[in-house]
Tab-separated table of C-alpha atoms in Angstrom:
chain	number	residue	atom	x	y	z
J	1	VAL	CA	0.000	0.000	0.000
J	2	THR	CA	1.343	3.443	-0.904
J	3	HIS	CA	-0.194	6.906	-0.483
J	4	SER	CA	0.749	10.521	0.239
J	5	THR	CA	0.040	10.479	3.987
J	6	MET	CA	2.826	7.947	4.584
J	7	THR	CA	6.167	9.248	5.808
J	8	GLU	CA	8.993	9.649	3.308
J	9	SER	CA	10.897	6.740	4.862
J	10	ALA	CA	7.852	4.436	4.713
J	11	ARG	CA	7.246	5.287	1.056
J	12	HIS	CA	10.945	4.747	0.325
J	13	GLN	CA	10.799	1.287	1.904
J	14	VAL	CA	7.764	0.389	-0.224
J	15	TRP	CA	9.566	1.683	-3.321
J	16	GLN	CA	12.674	-0.379	-2.561
J	17	SER	CA	10.700	-3.552	-1.826
J	18	LEU	CA	8.913	-3.244	-5.168
J	19	LEU	CA	12.063	-2.394	-7.109
J	20	TYR	CA	13.940	-5.477	-5.901
J	21	ALA	CA	10.978	-7.862	-5.503
J	22	ASP	CA	11.506	-11.420	-6.767
J	23	SER	CA	7.883	-12.531	-6.292
J	24	PRO	CA	4.539	-11.290	-7.686
J	25	GLN	CA	3.434	-7.979	-6.150
J	26	VAL	CA	0.067	-6.184	-5.767
J	27	VAL	CA	0.257	-2.392	-5.326
J	28	ILE	CA	-2.771	-0.547	-3.891
J	29	GLY	CA	-2.917	3.239	-3.849
J	30	PRO	CA	-4.209	6.486	-5.385
J	31	ARG	CA	-3.157	7.891	-8.771
J	32	SER	CA	0.487	8.212	-7.658
J	33	ALA	CA	0.671	4.408	-7.318
J	34	LEU	CA	0.916	4.285	-11.129
J	35	PHE	CA	4.541	5.374	-10.825
J	36	SER	CA	5.534	2.458	-8.602
J	37	PRO	CA	8.548	0.526	-9.971
J	38	VAL	CA	6.693	-2.718	-10.689
J	39	PRO	CA	8.756	-5.131	-12.786
J	40	ASN	CA	6.929	-7.235	-15.370
J	41	LEU	CA	3.651	-5.307	-15.020
J	42	GLY	CA	0.666	-7.431	-16.069
J	43	LEU	CA	-2.531	-5.717	-14.892
J	44	ILE	CA	-3.716	-2.217	-13.945
J	45	ILE	CA	-7.136	-1.825	-12.304
J	46	ILE	CA	-8.627	1.644	-11.767
J	47	ASP	CA	-11.708	1.401	-9.566
J	48	GLU	CA	-14.292	4.200	-9.516
J	49	CYS	CA	-12.661	5.464	-12.717
J	50	HIS	CA	-15.264	8.251	-13.071
J	51	GLU	CA	-13.741	10.143	-10.129
J	52	PRO	CA	-12.475	13.627	-11.137
J	53	SER	CA	-9.642	13.243	-8.605
J	54	PHE	CA	-7.867	10.955	-11.093
J	55	LYS	CA	-7.008	14.153	-12.982
J	56	GLN	CA	-4.238	16.077	-11.208
J	57	GLU	CA	-4.870	19.773	-11.718
J	58	GLN	CA	-1.605	21.029	-10.201
J	59	SER	CA	1.737	20.811	-11.957
J	60	PRO	CA	2.670	18.281	-13.198
J	61	ARG	CA	-0.820	17.941	-14.663
J	62	TYR	CA	-1.776	14.477	-15.807
J	63	SER	CA	-4.727	12.115	-16.082
J	64	ALA	CA	-4.264	8.815	-14.266
J	65	LEU	CA	-6.577	7.154	-16.792
J	66	ARG	CA	-4.545	8.363	-19.788
J	67	GLY	CA	-1.298	7.576	-17.953
J	68	ALA	CA	-2.521	4.070	-17.112
J	69	ALA	CA	-3.535	3.472	-20.728
J	70	MET	CA	-0.081	4.460	-21.991
J	71	LEU	CA	1.673	2.466	-19.258
J	72	ALA	CA	-0.396	-0.629	-20.098
J	73	ARG	CA	0.440	-0.205	-23.795
J	74	PHE	CA	4.197	0.081	-23.189
J	75	ALA	CA	4.227	-2.819	-20.702
J	76	ASP	CA	1.908	-4.983	-22.810
J	77	ALA	CA	-0.376	-5.208	-19.765
J	78	ARG	CA	-4.141	-5.276	-19.401
J	79	LEU	CA	-6.064	-2.223	-18.181
J	80	VAL	CA	-9.449	-2.570	-16.460
J	81	LEU	CA	-11.541	0.517	-15.631
J	82	GLY	CA	-14.372	-0.094	-13.176
J	83	SER	CA	-17.364	2.149	-12.430
J	84	ALA	CA	-21.098	1.936	-11.806
J	85	THR	CA	-21.409	5.374	-13.439
J	86	PRO	CA	-18.687	5.735	-16.108
J	87	ASN	CA	-17.941	9.153	-17.530
J	88	VAL	CA	-20.029	9.730	-20.649
J	89	THR	CA	-16.919	10.588	-22.676
J	90	ASP	CA	-15.034	7.455	-21.554
J	91	TYR	CA	-17.983	5.183	-22.325
J	92	TYR	CA	-18.425	6.758	-25.762
J	93	LEU	CA	-14.735	6.326	-26.583
J	94	ALA	CA	-14.871	2.689	-25.453
J	95	THR	CA	-17.821	1.987	-27.759
J	96	THR	CA	-16.264	3.755	-30.766
J	97	ALA	CA	-12.899	1.998	-30.224
J	98	ASP	CA	-14.604	-1.417	-29.904
J	99	ALA	CA	-12.998	-1.881	-26.492
J	100	PRO	CA	-14.648	-4.707	-24.537
J	101	ILE	CA	-17.338	-3.408	-22.157
J	102	VAL	CA	-18.336	-5.879	-19.446
J	103	GLN	CA	-21.693	-5.070	-17.853
J	104	LEU	CA	-22.413	-6.485	-14.406
J	105	ASP	CA	-26.198	-6.496	-14.708
J	106	ARG	CA	-26.857	-8.716	-11.672
J	107	PRO	CA	-26.107	-8.006	-8.000
J	108	ALA	CA	-23.290	-9.946	-6.358
J	109	ARG	CA	-25.907	-11.469	-4.037
J	110	THR	CA	-29.018	-13.176	-5.341
J	111	ASP	CA	-31.139	-12.256	-2.306
J	112	THR	CA	-30.892	-8.453	-2.637
J	113	VAL	CA	-34.063	-6.377	-2.319
J	114	ALA	CA	-34.270	-3.117	-4.281
J	115	PRO	CA	-34.931	-0.044	-2.088
J	116	THR	CA	-38.191	1.889	-2.082
J	117	VAL	CA	-37.503	5.312	-3.613
J	118	THR	CA	-39.506	8.450	-2.730
J	119	LEU	CA	-38.932	11.719	-4.613
J	120	VAL	CA	-40.048	14.876	-2.778
J	121	ASP	CA	-40.713	18.168	-4.587
J	122	MET	CA	-39.092	20.908	-2.482
J	123	THR	CA	-41.158	23.642	-4.125
J	124	LYS	CA	-44.280	22.270	-2.389
J	125	LYS	CA	-44.169	23.758	1.107
J	126	LEU	CA	-46.898	21.414	2.335
J	127	ASN	CA	-44.248	18.673	2.219
J	128	PHE	CA	-42.257	20.533	4.900
J	129	THR	CA	-44.700	21.191	7.741
J	130	ARG	CA	-42.518	19.531	10.424
J	131	SER	CA	-39.115	20.927	9.460
J	132	SER	CA	-37.694	23.474	7.047
J	133	LEU	CA	-34.873	21.111	6.013
J	134	PHE	CA	-36.481	17.692	6.030
J	135	SER	CA	-39.751	16.732	4.360
J	136	ASN	CA	-42.444	14.908	6.258
J	137	ASP	CA	-41.639	11.751	4.274
J	138	MET	CA	-37.965	11.948	5.204
J	139	ILE	CA	-38.643	12.489	8.921
J	140	THR	CA	-41.118	9.597	9.000
J	141	ALA	CA	-38.637	7.297	7.254
J	142	MET	CA	-35.886	8.329	9.684
J	143	GLN	CA	-38.152	7.676	12.680
J	144	HIS	CA	-39.131	4.185	11.499
J	145	THR	CA	-35.523	3.282	10.712
J	146	ILE	CA	-34.079	4.472	14.035
J	147	GLU	CA	-36.881	2.923	16.078
J	148	ALA	CA	-36.118	-0.404	14.383
J	149	GLY	CA	-32.488	-0.088	15.491
J	150	HIS	CA	-31.037	0.522	12.032
J	151	GLN	CA	-28.845	3.214	10.462
J	152	VAL	CA	-29.713	6.340	8.465
J	153	LEU	CA	-27.405	8.110	5.998
J	154	LEU	CA	-28.069	11.765	5.085
J	155	PHE	CA	-26.171	13.132	2.110
J	156	HIS	CA	-25.579	16.765	1.176
J	157	ASN	CA	-22.544	17.941	-0.792
J	158	ARG	CA	-22.063	21.273	1.010
J	159	ARG	CA	-20.042	21.567	4.201
J	160	GLY	CA	-20.383	24.230	6.878
J	161	THR	CA	-23.619	25.597	8.351
J	162	ALA	CA	-24.814	28.112	5.737
J	163	PRO	CA	-23.084	29.178	2.501
J	164	MET	CA	-24.494	32.740	2.453
J	165	THR	CA	-24.625	35.539	5.039
J	166	LEU	CA	-26.815	38.482	4.016
J	167	CYS	CA	-28.371	41.710	5.294
J	168	GLU	CA	-32.132	41.543	4.862
J	169	SER	CA	-32.333	45.323	4.842
J	170	CYS	CA	-29.845	46.420	2.150
J	171	GLY	CA	-28.718	43.141	0.543
J	172	TRP	CA	-25.090	43.294	1.729
J	173	SER	CA	-23.336	39.918	1.485
J	174	ALA	CA	-20.335	38.664	3.473
J	175	LEU	CA	-17.570	38.087	0.909
J	176	CYS	CA	-13.951	37.045	1.291
J	177	ASP	CA	-11.679	40.110	1.042
J	178	ARG	CA	-9.129	38.120	-0.971
J	179	CYS	CA	-11.275	35.856	-3.182
J	180	PHE	CA	-14.586	37.769	-3.512
J	181	VAL	CA	-16.628	34.602	-2.882
J	182	PRO	CA	-19.328	34.235	-0.220
J	183	MET	CA	-18.048	33.333	3.221
J	184	THR	CA	-19.487	30.149	4.716
J	185	LEU	CA	-20.898	30.233	8.244
J	186	HIS	CA	-19.530	27.542	10.587
J	187	GLY	CA	-21.993	27.613	13.463
J	188	ASP	CA	-20.031	25.333	15.807
J	189	ARG	CA	-17.174	27.862	15.901
J	190	PHE	CA	-19.424	30.850	15.100
J	191	GLU	CA	-17.146	32.164	12.386
J	192	LEU	CA	-17.234	32.911	8.675
J	193	ARG	CA	-14.691	30.959	6.635
J	194	CYS	CA	-13.576	31.160	2.989
J	195	HIS	CA	-13.434	27.683	1.466
J	196	ILE	CA	-10.815	28.796	-1.078
J	197	CYS	CA	-8.101	30.585	0.925
J	198	ASP	CA	-9.301	29.507	4.414
J	199	ALA	CA	-9.536	33.106	5.637
J	200	VAL	CA	-11.685	33.644	8.751
J	201	GLN	CA	-13.956	36.568	9.689
J	202	ARG	CA	-16.120	37.283	12.717
J	203	VAL	CA	-19.858	36.884	12.247
J	204	PRO	CA	-21.287	40.434	12.128
J	205	THR	CA	-24.035	41.378	14.580
J	206	ALA	CA	-24.947	44.405	12.448
J	207	CYS	CA	-24.626	45.118	8.736
J	208	PRO	CA	-21.292	46.831	7.919
J	209	SER	CA	-23.034	48.698	5.095
J	210	CYS	CA	-26.299	50.042	6.539
J	211	GLY	CA	-25.875	49.350	10.252
J	212	GLU	CA	-29.098	47.334	10.553
J	213	ALA	CA	-29.143	44.181	12.692
J	214	GLN	CA	-31.104	42.105	10.163
J	215	ILE	CA	-28.313	39.617	9.396
J	216	ILE	CA	-29.564	36.271	8.080
J	217	HIS	CA	-27.816	33.061	7.028
J	218	LYS	CA	-29.134	31.262	3.951
J	219	GLY	CA	-28.556	27.827	2.499
J	220	ILE	CA	-27.859	24.343	3.808
J	221	GLY	CA	-24.599	22.790	4.973
J	222	THR	CA	-23.736	19.534	6.725
J	223	LYS	CA	-23.266	21.266	10.093
J	224	LEU	CA	-26.757	22.762	9.902
J	225	ILE	CA	-28.124	19.305	9.059
J	226	HIS	CA	-26.297	17.916	12.093
J	227	GLU	CA	-27.829	20.565	14.389
J	228	SER	CA	-31.330	20.004	13.015
J	229	VAL	CA	-31.121	16.206	13.251
J	230	ALA	CA	-29.850	16.422	16.839
J	231	LYS	CA	-32.984	18.389	17.771
J	232	LEU	CA	-35.303	15.899	16.085
J	233	PHE	CA	-33.537	12.803	17.458
J	234	PRO	CA	-31.786	13.825	20.701
J	235	ARG	CA	-31.055	10.237	21.757
J	236	ALA	CA	-29.499	9.115	18.479
J	237	ARG	CA	-25.753	8.901	18.019
J	238	ILE	CA	-24.897	11.175	15.099
J	239	GLU	CA	-21.604	11.545	13.242
J	240	ARG	CA	-20.701	13.992	10.459
J	241	PHE	CA	-18.064	13.269	7.821
J	242	ASP	CA	-16.767	16.039	5.551
J	243	GLY	CA	-13.702	18.209	4.959
J	244	ASP	CA	-14.130	19.828	8.405
J	245	SER	CA	-14.033	16.558	10.380
J	246	ASP	CA	-11.397	16.296	13.106
J	247	GLN	CA	-8.441	14.010	12.382
J	248	ASP	CA	-9.581	11.484	14.970
J	249	ALA	CA	-13.185	11.493	13.649
J	250	THR	CA	-12.574	10.810	9.954
J	251	LEU	CA	-14.339	8.067	8.045
J	252	ASP	CA	-11.425	5.634	8.157
J	253	LYS	CA	-11.045	6.100	11.930
J	254	GLN	CA	-14.781	5.575	12.528
J	255	TYR	CA	-15.352	2.847	9.944
J	256	GLN	CA	-15.601	-0.031	12.416
J	257	ALA	CA	-18.240	1.849	14.456
J	258	LEU	CA	-20.158	2.489	11.212
J	259	TYR	CA	-19.923	-1.144	10.157
J	260	ASP	CA	-21.012	-2.431	13.575
J	261	GLY	CA	-24.044	-0.106	13.621
J	262	ASP	CA	-22.871	1.882	16.657
J	263	ILE	CA	-23.642	5.154	14.820
J	264	ASP	CA	-27.360	5.743	14.209
J	265	ILE	CA	-27.294	8.691	11.792
J	266	ILE	CA	-24.479	9.339	9.315
J	267	ILE	CA	-24.263	12.823	7.783
J	268	GLY	CA	-21.775	13.706	5.103
J	269	THR	CA	-20.676	15.015	1.749
J	270	GLN	CA	-19.468	12.827	-1.127
J	271	VAL	CA	-17.063	11.173	1.346
J	272	VAL	CA	-19.957	8.938	2.444
J	273	ALA	CA	-21.582	8.593	-0.978
J	274	LYS	CA	-19.241	6.036	-2.479
J	275	GLY	CA	-17.819	2.645	-1.701
J	276	LEU	CA	-19.408	2.081	1.719
J	277	ASP	CA	-21.024	-1.291	2.407
J	278	LEU	CA	-22.795	-0.985	5.768
J	279	PRO	CA	-24.892	-4.017	6.795
J	280	HIS	CA	-27.037	-2.018	9.260
J	281	LEU	CA	-27.887	0.823	6.845
J	282	ARG	CA	-31.590	0.816	5.889
J	283	MET	CA	-32.328	4.392	4.812
J	284	VAL	CA	-30.617	7.014	2.640
J	285	GLY	CA	-31.807	10.625	2.525
J	286	VAL	CA	-30.611	13.185	-0.032
J	287	VAL	CA	-31.313	16.635	1.405
J	288	GLN	CA	-31.108	18.559	-1.895
J	289	ALA	CA	-30.408	16.475	-4.964
J	290	ASP	CA	-30.053	19.346	-7.438
J	291	ALA	CA	-27.547	21.440	-5.447
J	292	GLY	CA	-24.822	21.003	-8.081
J	293	LEU	CA	-26.952	21.622	-11.166
J	294	ALA	CA	-26.576	25.419	-10.990
J	295	LEU	CA	-22.807	25.334	-11.533
J	296	PRO	CA	-21.822	26.815	-14.930
J	297	ASP	CA	-20.117	23.688	-16.246
J	298	TYR	CA	-21.155	21.248	-18.954
J	299	LEU	CA	-20.381	18.399	-16.526
J	300	SER	CA	-22.750	19.604	-13.782
J	301	SER	CA	-25.624	17.264	-14.651
J	302	GLU	CA	-23.237	14.315	-15.067
J	303	ARG	CA	-21.673	14.907	-11.641
J	304	THR	CA	-25.161	15.179	-10.100
J	305	PHE	CA	-26.267	11.930	-11.730
J	306	GLN	CA	-23.128	10.113	-10.568
J	307	LEU	CA	-23.449	11.290	-6.969
J	308	LEU	CA	-27.135	10.360	-6.791
J	309	ALA	CA	-26.584	6.928	-8.314
J	310	GLN	CA	-23.648	6.296	-5.982
J	311	VAL	CA	-25.348	7.411	-2.766
J	312	THR	CA	-28.622	5.576	-3.467
J	313	GLY	CA	-26.497	2.478	-4.114
J	314	ARG	CA	-25.493	2.390	-0.447
J	315	VAL	CA	-28.770	0.531	0.266
J	316	GLY	CA	-30.395	-2.371	-1.541
J	317	ARG	CA	-27.217	-4.438	-1.103
J	318	ASN	CA	-28.654	-7.277	1.018
J	319	GLU	CA	-31.872	-9.147	1.797
J	320	HIS	CA	-33.330	-6.402	4.027
J	321	PRO	CA	-35.926	-3.867	2.809
J	322	SER	CA	-34.578	-0.308	2.613
J	323	MET	CA	-35.691	3.211	1.690
J	324	VAL	CA	-34.344	6.171	-0.261
J	325	VAL	CA	-35.885	9.646	0.143
J	326	VAL	CA	-34.651	12.257	-2.312
J	327	GLN	CA	-35.557	15.956	-2.008
J	328	SER	CA	-35.178	18.238	-5.029
J	329	TYR	CA	-36.299	21.607	-6.373
J	330	GLN	CA	-36.056	20.088	-9.873
J	331	PRO	CA	-37.577	16.618	-9.468
J	332	SER	CA	-38.173	16.218	-13.212
J	333	HIS	CA	-34.560	16.941	-14.234
J	334	PRO	CA	-33.041	13.981	-16.147
J	335	ALA	CA	-30.003	13.857	-13.842
J	336	VAL	CA	-32.296	13.459	-10.815
J	337	GLN	CA	-34.742	11.048	-12.476
J	338	CYS	CA	-32.020	8.801	-13.894
J	339	GLY	CA	-29.833	9.117	-10.790
J	340	ILE	CA	-32.383	7.805	-8.305
J	341	THR	CA	-33.178	4.834	-10.575
J	342	SER	CA	-29.508	4.298	-11.576
J	343	ASP	CA	-30.596	4.280	-15.231
J	344	TYR	CA	-27.190	4.917	-16.771
J	345	MET	CA	-28.054	4.165	-20.402
J	346	GLN	CA	-30.974	6.602	-20.506
J	347	PHE	CA	-28.841	9.365	-18.997
J	348	TYR	CA	-26.006	8.488	-21.387
J	349	GLU	CA	-28.213	8.810	-24.486
J	350	LEU	CA	-29.750	12.102	-23.322
J	351	THR	CA	-26.358	13.565	-22.432
J	352	LEU	CA	-24.746	12.502	-25.703
J	353	ALA	CA	-27.427	14.289	-27.713
J	354	GLU	CA	-27.002	17.420	-25.593
J	355	ARG	CA	-23.201	17.366	-25.925
J	356	GLN	CA	-23.424	16.960	-29.691
J	357	ARG	CA	-25.686	20.007	-29.992
J	358	ALA	CA	-23.394	22.121	-27.810
J	359	LYS	CA	-20.123	20.767	-29.302
J	360	PHE	CA	-18.660	19.458	-26.072
J	361	PRO	CA	-16.717	16.223	-25.381
J	362	PRO	CA	-16.789	13.538	-26.649
J	363	TYR	CA	-17.492	15.369	-29.917
J	364	THR	CA	-14.758	17.959	-29.385
J	365	HIS	CA	-11.592	18.341	-27.342
J	366	LEU	CA	-11.144	21.174	-24.839
J	367	LEU	CA	-8.263	23.392	-23.780
J	368	LYS	CA	-8.672	25.744	-20.820
J	369	LEU	CA	-6.390	28.788	-20.737
J	370	VAL	CA	-6.202	30.876	-17.554
J	371	CYS	CA	-4.244	34.077	-16.981
J	372	VAL	CA	-3.440	35.238	-13.437
J	373	TYR	CA	-2.585	38.863	-12.627
J	374	LYS	CA	-2.523	41.017	-9.521
J	375	THR	CA	-4.896	43.603	-11.016
J	376	GLU	CA	-8.195	43.098	-12.800
J	377	SER	CA	-7.331	45.477	-15.648
J	378	ALA	CA	-4.092	43.615	-16.404
J	379	ALA	CA	-5.917	40.260	-16.481
J	380	ILE	CA	-8.584	41.607	-18.839
J	381	ARG	CA	-6.002	43.219	-21.143
J	382	ALA	CA	-3.862	40.087	-21.338
J	383	ALA	CA	-6.839	37.804	-21.938
J	384	GLN	CA	-8.207	39.997	-24.725
J	385	GLN	CA	-4.819	40.299	-26.404
J	386	VAL	CA	-4.127	36.545	-26.382
J	387	SER	CA	-7.680	35.873	-27.576
J	388	ARG	CA	-7.205	38.214	-30.567
J	389	GLU	CA	-3.857	36.667	-31.486
J	390	LEU	CA	-5.128	33.095	-31.286
J	391	ARG	CA	-8.308	33.780	-33.233
J	392	GLY	CA	-6.256	35.371	-36.009
J	393	SER	CA	-3.779	32.496	-36.327
J	394	CYS	CA	-5.946	29.390	-35.822
J	395	PRO	CA	-8.021	27.424	-38.361
J	396	SER	CA	-11.741	28.135	-38.589
J	397	ARG	CA	-12.705	24.774	-37.087
J	398	ILE	CA	-11.351	25.935	-33.727
J	399	GLU	CA	-13.963	27.646	-31.530
J	400	PHE	CA	-13.171	30.094	-28.740
J	401	LEU	CA	-15.348	30.793	-25.680
J	402	GLY	CA	-14.357	33.997	-23.937
J	403	PRO	CA	-12.321	35.632	-22.633
J	404	THR	CA	-14.465	35.692	-19.486
J	405	PRO	CA	-13.837	35.888	-15.755
J	406	ALA	CA	-13.030	32.457	-14.322
J	407	PHE	CA	-15.665	30.914	-12.046
J	408	TYR	CA	-13.403	31.824	-9.119
J	409	GLU	CA	-12.445	35.212	-10.550
J	410	ARG	CA	-10.264	36.287	-7.651
J	411	VAL	CA	-8.191	33.802	-5.658
J	412	ARG	CA	-5.751	34.897	-2.945
J	413	ASP	CA	-5.489	38.510	-4.145
J	414	SER	CA	-5.013	37.545	-7.824
J	415	TYR	CA	-7.476	37.969	-10.694
J	416	ARG	CA	-8.158	35.096	-13.075
J	417	TRP	CA	-9.612	35.290	-16.594
J	418	GLN	CA	-10.023	32.322	-18.866
J	419	ILE	CA	-10.466	31.264	-22.495
J	420	VAL	CA	-11.971	27.887	-23.411
J	421	VAL	CA	-10.886	26.495	-26.782
J	422	LYS	CA	-12.793	23.735	-28.621
J	423	SER	CA	-11.653	21.671	-31.574
J	424	PRO	CA	-12.609	18.299	-33.073
J	425	VAL	CA	-8.865	17.724	-33.641
J	426	ARG	CA	-6.807	17.409	-30.447
J	427	ALA	CA	-3.583	18.302	-32.248
J	428	ASP	CA	-5.016	21.790	-32.887
J	429	LEU	CA	-5.145	22.406	-29.165
J	430	VAL	CA	-1.648	21.031	-28.576
J	431	SER	CA	-0.309	23.455	-31.197
J	432	ILE	CA	-1.828	26.436	-29.332
J	433	ILE	CA	0.119	25.818	-26.115
J	434	PRO	CA	3.550	27.030	-27.417
J	435	LYS	CA	1.898	30.286	-28.552
J	436	LEU	CA	1.010	31.295	-24.970
J	437	PRO	CA	3.101	33.927	-23.173
J	438	ALA	CA	5.775	32.424	-20.937
J	439	GLN	CA	4.461	34.173	-17.811
J	440	HIS	CA	1.058	34.594	-16.124
J	441	TRP	CA	-0.642	31.885	-18.220
J	442	GLN	CA	-1.706	28.378	-17.253
J	443	PHE	CA	-3.192	25.759	-19.544
J	444	GLU	CA	-5.065	22.505	-19.041
J	445	LEU	CA	-5.711	20.082	-21.871
J	446	ASP	CA	-8.841	17.927	-21.414
J	447	PRO	CA	-9.797	19.807	-18.212
J	448	ALA	CA	-11.653	17.920	-15.480
J	449	ASN	CA	-14.132	20.822	-15.334
J	450	LEU	CA	-14.547	24.396	-16.569
J	451	LEU	CA	-14.849	25.981	-13.101
């Protein structure tokens, strides 16, 4: 086993043992395990291959999937990619390349019982007469499950207590001074925190703009869910797992308690959505299924579908009846409908048609160009100049989007503007990279997202 949290000496010992091994070896690890010195490599398995974390976005940028494919080719080894929700682009490329696709269309156990799925429309306030966060159906399902001595899992992919702090009087919003993004309220520490640069501010008691005391906190985070659940079920043992968890309360440290059923209610972000097989889990609740659909990225619906399919797959894995309650403001959205039923092929066909109309992968290749400057005017000037030069020197089949502010326009006192380049020929995009200025510009070929 090798991973980045090991000490340098421990990783060195693993490296040496592999380098001089005289017997068959199995290496288990994250994307960096690909670089292990394995002699006579025969097989590479990438599990959960849809995960965006397999693309390293810091220098040196690389895709573990592309790296594994090249490594398998050079070593004459076999590559197996496993996923219940493959990326649409990867699946399309596999079908067009006639690569073997093995579909596991039957559960590992023959006695499994499919869960009962309830979809709640969050726009109907009559569904929320007992709580502002949880629908009546979700509370009832949680009560029945806990009274029967079983576990409940509540999923929401937003950490903190509330992602927005506003003045009801004048509309002032608490923003990070360095990144210009909304500060997230963390109610347990009663502080506002930036989730980009980790800056901390005090929670205002009065509006800094108009002086009124009408400060409100909007939105849902895992800490708010924890507080609300503790009020509804004061005797239940509740644990929260997300990026704010203490080192001694992480998922791997608490896994045995989860497996044994010692924890009644599990709350978490995508950390708890994938890979868990808990024999005492009987109910899954998704607090807001469409939370990620508003992100300005062509992959938003695909990520939402994958998360929903993964988290609902935590139940229905044994002979016991189970329930899934999904709350959504957009219950008819294809990502939500297909996600809760795990209907991959329907979502795949719908997404392919949409991508073809919009000229996004797999029908084109993408290159994301980002310039970073200390002043906004310099970033705008540089982005416009490079955009003009590239448009004048590139073939007509290349399409440019932008320049526009990046999704995170200001990060740690620097301004970021971006240009997205599309082309059906990947070599066109590779040829653009040497034309970029040597300073202030970053590029990402086949970006994991456009945010």
